[in-house]
């Protein structure tokens, strides 16, 4: 684990010895040390231990998934406090679901669905709360800095364009372009058909383009 | 020329992908370049897709919670109420919430750090002082008894190829007078006093290796970098063979790097990597950064090769591959 309070990117297994159960998948590959089956079997045992409440296994699981989960939360939430909260809720959800991991996919593949759903729920609740109290981003809340030079070239803040999209289209665009998920993955995460995802993505992408082009055409400039 | 929707979408996806730090194939790179040549108006939109690709990037500075604080917070919350569903956010706004969250996070970071390093804490039989506490290039104890051998320790992580049990067996063989970590439950207790290696001889017995590590981490958490460095160096000097000192080497490397002392950072990372331990990836990544800042491109690329061979799925891997691509 990184130790200076900056970024945790990776953690070695710090817990007790694990004997990997001899499953058909581990036998199938004649158990070469680096086989994917072996790694998944080992991970399955670690996640199982986490689900049983083993503290080191829980620390290992959270540390391993933390960068990915934070990325998801940052993509969906503008305010830093919201992104932090959403990431923590998603990680807690993953810990609570650890006992359900069956090793059918990688730990990351299993966890990202849980994390995306948790973050989407959080973002939806925040949006509803914002509407109720008419919260204004220019207030005291800290938001992500827009120091990206490419995004600065846009007539308005990127988030402003995203805000104008219907929620389903915005989610599809963020999951695909900001997080790199495939159509099928997004369909699974959002529990709709791949065709629906394609349609939302197409409409959302076209709407974003149109809004940017319109702003450029009328010479609109963001307020500094 | 009017771009077709499909080629425009493909281009947008490639631009976003590149912004996410993923390596492009040659075909994708060609497609992107060709599209931009044929459609110069696409430059207006480029910021849109690049910006989307970077939305998940760390926001930097103190704007967001550190990873360590978040780790500690999540584990503490889960352990205190593992079953009850929560609907309220964990660290809400407000002065009281911020202060409470910060102090809780700081306390838990220390506790979790102690717990994480604890199992590998079997000490070497002898203590050996370095010749100088200031010199990161000082003598390194190669044995690091109590940690798994290099290969086993590296492989026991995410990309585990060797059973962790093997590492523990080898560890037990290397230190026959010390039970394997899994058989020493008392060591896993939070706040456990350090082992005999973690106790100095003589008049300074009050400040253990664990105390010094915690002290350094508290200083860091409160933004007192100089005090943290001083505590880490005191730890290195007084308990050179302890697990805590091994952690300090990586921390000092990262702090030196942050402070602009790439040569010093490199020396700390090299000292850590001369032994073994669970922070191999952090030390190797820090070493790459140090070599880059020193302008030692050849060594940097060799270090990247080594890193990618060991940690192909690391979050750093895409950027390192891109760096490789930029220096064929």
PDB file of C-alpha atoms in Angstrom, chain A residues 36 41 54 65 75 77-79 81 94 97 114-116 134 146-147 172 178-179 181 184:
ATOM      1  CA  UNK A  36      -5.888 -17.047 -14.653  1.00  0.00           C
ATOM      2  CA  UNK A  41      -9.307 -19.109  -7.159  1.00  0.00           C
ATOM      3  CA  UNK A  54     -11.247 -11.264   8.275  1.00  0.00           C
ATOM      4  CA  UNK A  65     -10.576  -1.753  -5.551  1.00  0.00           C
ATOM      5  CA  UNK A  75     -16.752  10.699 -13.070  1.00  0.00           C
ATOM      6  CA  UNK A  77     -20.011  13.602  -9.096  1.00  0.00           C
ATOM      7  CA  UNK A  78     -18.765  17.127  -9.445  1.00  0.00           C
ATOM      8  CA  UNK A  79     -18.378  18.088  -5.817  1.00  0.00           C
ATOM      9  CA  UNK A  81     -17.293  15.778  -0.890  1.00  0.00           C
ATOM     10  CA  UNK A  94     -18.675  -4.178  -1.983  1.00  0.00           C
ATOM     11  CA  UNK A  97     -21.453  -8.177  -0.832  1.00  0.00           C
ATOM     12  CA  UNK A 114     -21.722  -3.054  -7.519  1.00  0.00           C
ATOM     13  CA  UNK A 115     -19.765   0.192  -7.451  1.00  0.00           C
ATOM     14  CA  UNK A 116     -21.440   1.698 -10.506  1.00  0.00           C
ATOM     15  CA  UNK A 134     -31.911  24.521  -4.970  1.00  0.00           C
ATOM     16  CA  UNK A 146     -11.356  22.535 -14.418  1.00  0.00           C
ATOM     17  CA  UNK A 147      -7.654  22.780 -15.129  1.00  0.00           C
ATOM     18  CA  UNK A 172     -24.490   5.990 -20.723  1.00  0.00           C
ATOM     19  CA  UNK A 178     -15.311   8.496 -19.000  1.00  0.00           C
ATOM     20  CA  UNK A 179     -14.957   4.959 -17.670  1.00  0.00           C
ATOM     21  CA  UNK A 181     -17.192   0.333 -20.255  1.00  0.00           C
ATOM     22  CA  UNK A 184     -22.737  -5.010 -22.837  1.00  0.00           C
TER      23      UNK A 184
END
